[in-house]
Coordinates of C-alpha atoms in Angstrom, one line a residue:
Chain A
M1 CA 22.8 55.9 -138.1
R2 CA 21.3 56.4 -134.6
K3 CA 22.7 54.4 -131.8
G4 CA 19.6 52.3 -131.4
N5 CA 19.5 51.4 -135.0
Q6 CA 23.1 50.3 -134.8
I7 CA 22.4 47.9 -132.1
I8 CA 19.4 46.6 -134.0
A9 CA 21.5 46.2 -137.1
L10 CA 24.1 44.1 -135.1
I11 CA 21.4 41.9 -133.6
K12 CA 19.9 41.4 -137.1
K13 CA 23.5 40.4 -138.3
D14 CA 23.7 37.8 -135.5
L15 CA 20.2 36.5 -136.3
L16 CA 21.0 36.2 -139.9
L17 CA 24.2 34.3 -139.1
E18 CA 22.1 32.0 -136.8
V19 CA 19.6 31.4 -139.6
R20 CA 22.3 30.6 -142.2
Q21 CA 24.3 28.3 -139.8
Q22 CA 21.4 26.6 -138.3
Y23 CA 23.5 23.6 -137.3
T24 CA 24.8 25.6 -134.2
F25 CA 21.3 26.5 -133.0
Y26 CA 20.1 22.9 -133.4
G27 CA 23.3 21.8 -132.0
I28 CA 22.6 23.6 -128.7
V29 CA 19.0 22.3 -128.7
L30 CA 20.2 18.7 -129.2
Y31 CA 22.7 19.4 -126.4
V32 CA 19.7 20.4 -124.1
A33 CA 17.7 17.5 -125.0
S34 CA 20.4 14.9 -124.7
T35 CA 21.6 16.2 -121.3
I36 CA 18.2 16.2 -119.9
F37 CA 17.4 12.7 -121.4
V38 CA 20.6 11.4 -119.8
L39 CA 19.6 13.1 -116.5
Y40 CA 16.2 11.4 -116.8
L41 CA 17.8 8.0 -117.2
A42 CA 20.1 8.7 -114.3
M43 CA 17.6 10.2 -111.9
G44 CA 14.1 9.2 -113.0
Q45 CA 11.7 11.6 -111.5
P46 CA 13.3 13.2 -108.4
E47 CA 11.7 15.2 -105.6
T48 CA 11.1 18.9 -106.0
K49 CA 14.4 20.0 -104.3
V50 CA 16.5 17.8 -106.5
W51 CA 14.5 18.9 -109.5
N52 CA 15.2 22.5 -108.8
G53 CA 18.9 22.0 -108.1
L54 CA 19.2 19.9 -111.2
F55 CA 17.4 22.6 -113.4
W56 CA 19.6 25.4 -112.5
M57 CA 22.8 23.3 -112.8
I58 CA 21.7 22.3 -116.2
Q59 CA 20.9 26.0 -117.1
L60 CA 24.5 26.8 -116.2
F61 CA 26.0 24.3 -118.5
I62 CA 23.6 25.2 -121.3
C63 CA 24.5 28.8 -120.9
V64 CA 28.3 28.1 -121.1
N65 CA 27.7 26.2 -124.3
A66 CA 25.2 28.5 -125.9
V67 CA 27.0 31.7 -125.1
A68 CA 30.6 30.5 -125.8
K69 CA 30.5 30.6 -129.4
S70 CA 29.1 34.2 -129.6
F71 CA 32.5 35.8 -129.7
L72 CA 34.5 32.9 -131.1
Q73 CA 32.6 32.8 -134.4
D74 CA 33.7 36.3 -135.5
S75 CA 37.3 36.2 -137.1
R76 CA 39.7 39.0 -136.4
G77 CA 39.2 40.5 -139.7
R78 CA 35.5 40.8 -139.2
M79 CA 35.9 42.2 -135.7
L80 CA 38.1 44.9 -137.2
Y81 CA 35.4 45.6 -139.8
F82 CA 32.7 45.9 -136.9
Y83 CA 35.0 48.2 -135.1
S84 CA 35.1 50.6 -138.1
I85 CA 31.4 50.8 -138.6
A86 CA 30.1 50.4 -135.0
G87 CA 31.2 51.3 -131.4
A88 CA 32.3 48.9 -128.8
K89 CA 29.4 49.7 -126.6
D90 CA 26.9 49.0 -129.4
F91 CA 28.6 45.8 -130.2
I92 CA 28.6 44.4 -126.6
L93 CA 25.0 45.6 -126.0
S94 CA 23.9 43.8 -129.2
K95 CA 25.7 40.7 -128.1
L96 CA 24.3 40.9 -124.5
L97 CA 20.7 41.2 -125.9
F98 CA 21.1 38.5 -128.5
N99 CA 22.5 36.1 -126.0
A100 CA 19.7 37.0 -123.5
G101 CA 17.2 36.2 -126.2
L102 CA 18.9 32.9 -127.0
M103 CA 19.1 31.9 -123.4
I104 CA 15.3 32.6 -123.0
I105 CA 14.5 30.2 -125.8
M106 CA 16.9 27.7 -124.3
S107 CA 15.5 28.1 -120.9
I108 CA 11.9 27.5 -122.0
T109 CA 13.0 24.6 -124.1
S110 CA 14.7 23.0 -121.2
L111 CA 11.8 23.8 -118.9
L112 CA 9.4 22.0 -121.2
L113 CA 11.8 19.0 -121.4
F114 CA 12.2 18.9 -117.6
Q115 CA 8.4 19.0 -117.2
L116 CA 8.1 16.2 -119.7
L117 CA 10.8 13.8 -118.6
L118 CA 11.6 14.7 -114.9
G119 CA 8.1 15.2 -113.8
D120 CA 5.6 17.9 -113.4
V121 CA 6.3 19.3 -110.1
L122 CA 5.5 23.0 -110.6
V123 CA 2.7 24.5 -108.5
N124 CA 2.9 27.7 -110.3
P125 CA 4.1 27.0 -113.9
L126 CA 3.7 30.5 -115.1
L127 CA 5.6 32.1 -112.3
F128 CA 8.3 29.6 -112.8
T129 CA 8.5 30.2 -116.5
G130 CA 9.1 33.8 -115.7
I131 CA 11.8 33.0 -113.1
A132 CA 13.5 30.6 -115.7
C133 CA 13.5 33.4 -118.3
L134 CA 14.9 35.9 -115.6
G135 CA 17.5 33.3 -114.6
G136 CA 18.5 32.6 -118.2
I137 CA 19.0 36.3 -118.9
S138 CA 21.0 36.7 -115.7
L139 CA 23.3 33.8 -116.6
S140 CA 23.6 34.8 -120.2
L141 CA 24.7 38.4 -119.3
V142 CA 27.6 37.2 -117.1
F143 CA 28.8 34.5 -119.3
S144 CA 28.6 36.7 -122.5
F145 CA 31.2 39.1 -121.0
L146 CA 33.3 36.2 -119.8
A147 CA 33.1 34.7 -123.4
A148 CA 34.4 38.0 -124.7
I149 CA 37.4 37.7 -122.3
A150 CA 38.0 34.1 -123.2
A151 CA 37.7 34.9 -126.9
R152 CA 40.4 37.6 -126.4
A153 CA 42.7 35.2 -124.6
Q154 CA 42.2 32.7 -127.5
Q155 CA 40.7 30.0 -125.1
N156 CA 37.9 27.7 -125.3
A157 CA 34.7 27.2 -123.1
A158 CA 36.9 25.6 -120.4
L159 CA 38.4 28.8 -119.5
M160 CA 35.0 30.4 -119.4
A161 CA 33.8 27.9 -116.9
I162 CA 36.8 28.5 -114.7
L163 CA 36.4 32.3 -114.9
G164 CA 32.6 32.2 -114.5
F165 CA 31.5 29.6 -112.0
P166 CA 32.8 31.4 -108.9
L167 CA 31.2 34.5 -110.1
I168 CA 27.9 33.1 -111.0
I169 CA 27.4 31.6 -107.5
P170 CA 25.4 34.5 -106.1
Q171 CA 22.9 34.5 -109.1
V172 CA 22.4 30.8 -108.9
L173 CA 21.9 30.8 -105.1
L174 CA 19.3 33.7 -105.6
L175 CA 17.7 31.9 -108.4
M176 CA 17.3 28.6 -106.3
K177 CA 15.9 30.6 -103.5
I178 CA 13.4 32.4 -105.7
S179 CA 12.3 29.2 -107.5
T180 CA 11.6 27.4 -104.3
I181 CA 8.6 29.9 -104.1
A182 CA 7.3 28.5 -107.4
F183 CA 7.2 24.9 -105.8
S184 CA 5.2 26.0 -102.8
D185 CA 1.5 26.9 -103.0
V186 CA 1.9 29.3 -100.0
I187 CA 2.9 32.7 -101.3
Q188 CA 6.3 33.4 -99.5
S189 CA 7.3 37.0 -98.7
G190 CA 10.4 38.6 -100.2
L191 CA 9.9 37.3 -103.7
A192 CA 9.8 40.8 -105.2
E193 CA 12.8 41.9 -103.1
M194 CA 15.0 38.9 -104.3
C195 CA 13.8 39.5 -107.9
A196 CA 14.9 43.2 -107.4
V197 CA 18.3 42.1 -106.1
L198 CA 18.7 39.8 -109.2
A199 CA 17.6 42.5 -111.5
G200 CA 20.1 44.9 -109.7
L201 CA 22.9 42.4 -110.2
D202 CA 22.0 42.2 -113.9
I203 CA 22.2 45.9 -114.4
L204 CA 25.5 46.0 -112.6
V205 CA 26.8 43.3 -115.0
I206 CA 25.6 45.2 -118.1
A207 CA 27.2 48.4 -116.7
L208 CA 30.4 46.6 -116.1
A209 CA 30.3 45.1 -119.5
V210 CA 29.6 48.4 -121.3
I211 CA 32.4 50.1 -119.3
L212 CA 35.0 47.4 -119.7
F213 CA 34.4 46.0 -123.1
P214 CA 36.2 48.8 -125.1
F215 CA 39.4 47.9 -123.3
L216 CA 39.0 44.2 -124.3
W217 CA 38.1 45.2 -128.0
K218 CA 41.1 47.0 -129.2
D219 CA 44.2 45.1 -130.0
Chain B
M1 CA 64.8 55.5 -92.0
R2 CA 62.1 58.1 -92.4
R3 CA 60.7 56.3 -95.4
N4 CA 60.6 52.9 -93.6
W5 CA 58.7 54.1 -90.6
W6 CA 55.6 52.1 -91.6
K7 CA 57.7 48.8 -91.8
I8 CA 58.8 49.4 -88.2
L9 CA 55.2 50.3 -87.1
S10 CA 54.1 47.0 -88.7
V11 CA 56.7 45.0 -86.8
I12 CA 55.8 46.8 -83.5
L13 CA 52.1 46.3 -84.0
L14 CA 52.4 42.7 -84.9
V15 CA 54.7 42.0 -81.8
Y16 CA 52.1 43.8 -79.7
T17 CA 49.4 41.7 -81.2
F18 CA 51.0 38.4 -80.6
I19 CA 52.0 39.2 -77.0
A20 CA 48.8 41.0 -75.9
G21 CA 46.6 38.7 -78.1
L22 CA 47.9 35.5 -76.3
L23 CA 48.3 37.0 -72.8
V24 CA 45.4 39.5 -72.3
K25 CA 42.7 38.4 -69.9
L26 CA 39.6 37.9 -71.7
P27 CA 36.8 40.1 -70.4
P28 CA 34.6 38.1 -68.0
G29 CA 30.8 38.2 -68.1
V30 CA 30.5 38.1 -71.8
A31 CA 28.0 35.9 -73.6
Y32 CA 30.5 33.4 -74.7
E33 CA 32.3 33.0 -71.4
Q34 CA 30.6 29.6 -70.6
S35 CA 30.7 28.3 -74.1
N36 CA 33.6 26.4 -75.8
M37 CA 34.3 29.7 -77.5
Y38 CA 36.0 31.3 -74.5
E39 CA 39.7 30.8 -74.8
S40 CA 39.6 30.1 -78.6
M41 CA 38.3 33.8 -78.9
R42 CA 42.0 34.7 -79.1
N43 CA 42.0 33.4 -82.6
F44 CA 39.9 36.5 -83.3
F45 CA 43.0 38.6 -83.2
F46 CA 44.6 36.6 -85.9
H47 CA 41.8 35.2 -88.0
V48 CA 39.6 38.3 -88.6
P49 CA 42.6 40.6 -89.5
M50 CA 43.4 38.3 -92.4
W51 CA 40.0 39.1 -94.0
F52 CA 40.5 42.9 -93.4
S53 CA 43.9 42.8 -95.0
Q54 CA 42.8 40.5 -97.8
L55 CA 40.1 43.0 -98.7
A56 CA 42.5 45.9 -98.4
V57 CA 45.0 44.3 -100.8
I58 CA 42.6 43.2 -103.3
T59 CA 41.1 46.7 -103.4
V60 CA 44.6 48.0 -103.9
S61 CA 44.9 45.4 -106.7
L62 CA 41.7 46.8 -108.2
V63 CA 42.9 50.4 -108.1
Y64 CA 46.1 49.3 -109.9
S65 CA 44.1 47.5 -112.6
I66 CA 42.0 50.6 -113.2
K67 CA 45.2 52.6 -113.3
F68 CA 46.6 50.1 -115.9
L69 CA 43.6 50.5 -118.2
R70 CA 43.9 54.3 -118.1
N71 CA 47.6 54.2 -118.6
P72 CA 49.2 51.0 -119.6
L73 CA 52.5 50.9 -117.7
A74 CA 53.9 47.4 -116.9
K75 CA 54.6 48.4 -113.3
Y76 CA 50.8 49.0 -112.7
D77 CA 50.1 45.4 -114.0
W78 CA 52.8 43.9 -111.8
Y79 CA 51.4 45.7 -108.8
A80 CA 47.9 44.5 -109.6
A81 CA 49.1 41.0 -109.9
D82 CA 51.4 41.0 -106.8
F83 CA 48.7 42.5 -104.6
A84 CA 46.2 39.9 -105.8
A85 CA 48.8 37.2 -105.1
T86 CA 49.3 38.6 -101.4
G87 CA 45.5 38.7 -101.1
T88 CA 45.2 35.0 -102.1
V89 CA 47.8 34.0 -99.6
L90 CA 46.0 36.0 -96.8
G91 CA 42.7 34.4 -97.9
S92 CA 44.3 31.0 -97.6
L93 CA 45.6 31.8 -94.1
G94 CA 42.2 33.2 -93.2
L95 CA 40.6 30.1 -94.3
L96 CA 43.0 28.0 -92.5
T97 CA 42.8 29.8 -89.2
G98 CA 39.0 29.8 -89.6
A99 CA 39.0 26.1 -90.1
I100 CA 41.1 25.4 -87.1
W101 CA 38.8 27.6 -85.0
A102 CA 35.7 26.1 -86.5
N103 CA 37.0 22.6 -85.6
Y104 CA 37.0 23.4 -82.0
T105 CA 33.9 25.6 -81.6
W106 CA 31.6 24.2 -84.3
G107 CA 32.9 20.7 -84.3
A108 CA 34.0 20.6 -88.0
P109 CA 36.5 22.4 -90.2
W110 CA 34.0 23.1 -92.8
N111 CA 30.3 23.9 -92.0
N112 CA 29.0 25.4 -95.3
D113 CA 28.7 28.6 -93.6
P114 CA 27.9 31.5 -95.9
K115 CA 31.2 33.3 -95.1
Q116 CA 33.2 30.2 -95.6
I117 CA 31.6 29.8 -99.0
G118 CA 32.4 33.5 -99.7
A119 CA 36.0 32.9 -98.7
A120 CA 36.2 29.9 -100.8
I121 CA 34.7 31.9 -103.9
A122 CA 37.4 34.6 -103.4
L123 CA 40.1 32.0 -103.5
L124 CA 38.6 30.5 -106.8
V125 CA 38.1 33.9 -108.4
Y126 CA 41.7 35.0 -107.8
L127 CA 43.1 31.5 -108.8
A128 CA 41.1 31.9 -112.0
Y129 CA 42.7 35.4 -112.4
F130 CA 46.2 33.8 -112.3
V131 CA 45.1 31.0 -114.8
L132 CA 43.9 33.7 -117.1
R133 CA 47.1 35.7 -116.8
N134 CA 49.4 32.7 -117.4
S135 CA 47.3 31.6 -120.4
L136 CA 48.3 34.8 -122.2
T137 CA 51.7 35.4 -123.6
D138 CA 51.6 38.8 -125.1
I139 CA 52.6 41.1 -122.2
D140 CA 50.5 44.1 -123.2
K141 CA 47.4 42.0 -123.9
K142 CA 48.0 39.9 -120.7
G143 CA 47.8 43.1 -118.6
R144 CA 44.7 44.4 -120.2
I145 CA 42.7 41.2 -120.2
A146 CA 43.7 40.5 -116.7
A147 CA 42.9 43.9 -115.5
V148 CA 39.4 43.7 -117.1
Y149 CA 38.7 40.5 -115.3
N150 CA 40.1 41.8 -112.1
I151 CA 37.8 44.7 -112.1
F152 CA 34.7 42.7 -113.3
A153 CA 35.3 40.0 -110.7
Y154 CA 35.8 42.5 -107.9
F155 CA 32.5 44.3 -108.6
I156 CA 30.7 41.1 -108.6
Y157 CA 32.4 39.7 -105.5
I158 CA 31.8 42.6 -103.3
P159 CA 28.0 42.7 -103.8
M160 CA 28.2 38.9 -103.4
I161 CA 29.6 38.9 -99.9
M162 CA 27.0 41.7 -99.0
I163 CA 24.1 39.6 -100.2
L164 CA 25.0 36.0 -99.5
P165 CA 25.4 36.3 -95.7
R166 CA 22.0 38.0 -95.4
M167 CA 20.2 35.2 -97.2
V168 CA 21.1 32.2 -95.0
E169 CA 21.7 31.5 -91.4
S170 CA 25.3 31.9 -90.3
L171 CA 27.4 30.5 -87.5
H172 CA 29.5 33.6 -87.7
P173 CA 28.5 36.7 -85.9
G174 CA 26.2 38.8 -88.1
G175 CA 24.1 37.2 -90.6
K176 CA 20.4 36.8 -91.6
E177 CA 18.1 39.8 -90.8
G178 CA 16.5 39.1 -87.4
A179 CA 19.0 36.7 -86.1
S180 CA 21.3 37.8 -83.2
G181 CA 23.6 40.4 -84.5
G182 CA 21.9 40.0 -87.8
G183 CA 21.5 42.3 -90.7
N184 CA 25.2 43.0 -90.9
P185 CA 27.3 40.7 -92.9
G186 CA 30.4 41.8 -91.1
L187 CA 31.1 42.0 -87.4
G188 CA 28.5 41.8 -84.7
G189 CA 29.3 45.0 -82.8
S190 CA 28.2 43.7 -79.4
S191 CA 30.7 40.8 -79.3
L192 CA 33.6 43.2 -79.1
D193 CA 34.4 44.9 -75.8
P194 CA 37.0 47.8 -75.5
A195 CA 39.9 45.6 -74.2
M196 CA 39.6 43.4 -77.3
R197 CA 39.2 46.4 -79.6
A198 CA 42.5 47.8 -78.4
I199 CA 44.2 44.7 -79.7
F200 CA 42.0 44.0 -82.6
W201 CA 42.4 47.3 -84.6
P202 CA 46.2 47.5 -84.2
A203 CA 46.4 43.8 -85.4
V204 CA 44.4 44.8 -88.5
I205 CA 46.7 47.7 -89.2
G206 CA 49.7 45.6 -88.5
W207 CA 48.7 42.9 -90.9
I208 CA 47.8 45.3 -93.7
L209 CA 51.1 47.0 -93.5
L210 CA 52.9 43.6 -93.5
A211 CA 50.9 42.6 -96.6
V212 CA 51.9 45.8 -98.4
W213 CA 55.5 45.2 -97.3
I214 CA 55.6 41.7 -98.6
T215 CA 54.0 42.9 -102.0
T216 CA 56.6 45.6 -102.4
L217 CA 59.3 43.1 -101.8
R218 CA 57.9 40.8 -104.5
F219 CA 57.6 43.8 -106.9
R220 CA 61.2 44.9 -106.3
L221 CA 62.4 41.3 -106.9
K222 CA 60.5 41.2 -110.2
A223 CA 61.7 44.5 -111.1
L224 CA 65.4 43.5 -110.4
E225 CA 64.9 40.2 -112.5
E226 CA 63.5 42.2 -115.3
K227 CA 66.5 44.5 -115.3
K228 CA 68.8 41.7 -115.2
Y229 CA 67.5 40.1 -118.3
S230 CA 66.8 43.2 -120.3
T231 CA 70.5 44.4 -120.1
V232 CA 71.9 41.1 -121.2

């Protein structure tokens, strides 16, 4: 099998698992919905700056919960099987891609719920949707790799949060800075530059994950 | 004696730093002469070298982590952990000396300055590294997973301290593009005159050597302990 095919096959496997065990997917959707509902009860409809801050914080927690299970669901025996049929690089790339896709869906869901419950504050909804997707991808990449570390250490999502929160700060700060642009009708300069920095960080994380995952993988 | 020259050098440089740093006449006619910064500027010789030596030892820790992944010898893992521990201590000292300084010149020990945030992040990252290490019992696995996290964290941390200070206004010298001394996340070159440089760089070298010395002592202690228990 060619390399691309292996990655696609592994993503298909994850999708199939997701379809067969739909409770996990709906579990995360329910987590998103109930968190935002509680937030709505607590905050009502906050001003844009608070809205923005809350949105990215909620994304962070959704990401930890959505991504945490991606490495924990595979048992040791099954991991050994994947090891024998696919390379470590294909495996981590497929996980990164799958989690990025999952986070895009979750970001859009939570954006819709935020719009619905916490007030429609966006000036440029299309742009903000794009930023939310980009942000979701960035968060998912970092936390996917940390999930792999936490899974090897036989730990839960709590360790992931400890390991990940300090490391995710630059992405979150960049995202907040970028998303303030979507709230103002004046076009601010530096948007493309900051998006490029974010994309650069994403590429860095992917490269690190591909280089380092083979060392995590073998027992 | 020949092998210990760097330890002697470290002591000499640090003694020089303490005497000269506290006694040297601060250059007159500089921008900060009239500000509340003037005499407290002496803290520069003690606060800033903490960060230089912290960066140096966590870089050494990174090198040992990479070495461990290439060739899993226990001593590489110990070195990586010990250098990271020394880096954490230096980071705490840097934060502390900075907080005292900030209290006098900026009015409060914590000002949400990007460099303070960066320093706090570094501490959190390395504390997380030790939590991860201690959560693992299998020695080989502990070394490998901790090394992977160490490398991953280092390569995210370094771009972060390059990006973060450029994004927001900073009270430190250097900062946002266009601000005074801006564009450079490190030192603002103009605030350092030759007399201060002659104390600052020896101080940096002295502190780095001291950090390495402390780490090797910790390493030797650990090796002795290991030997004691393995022979019984």
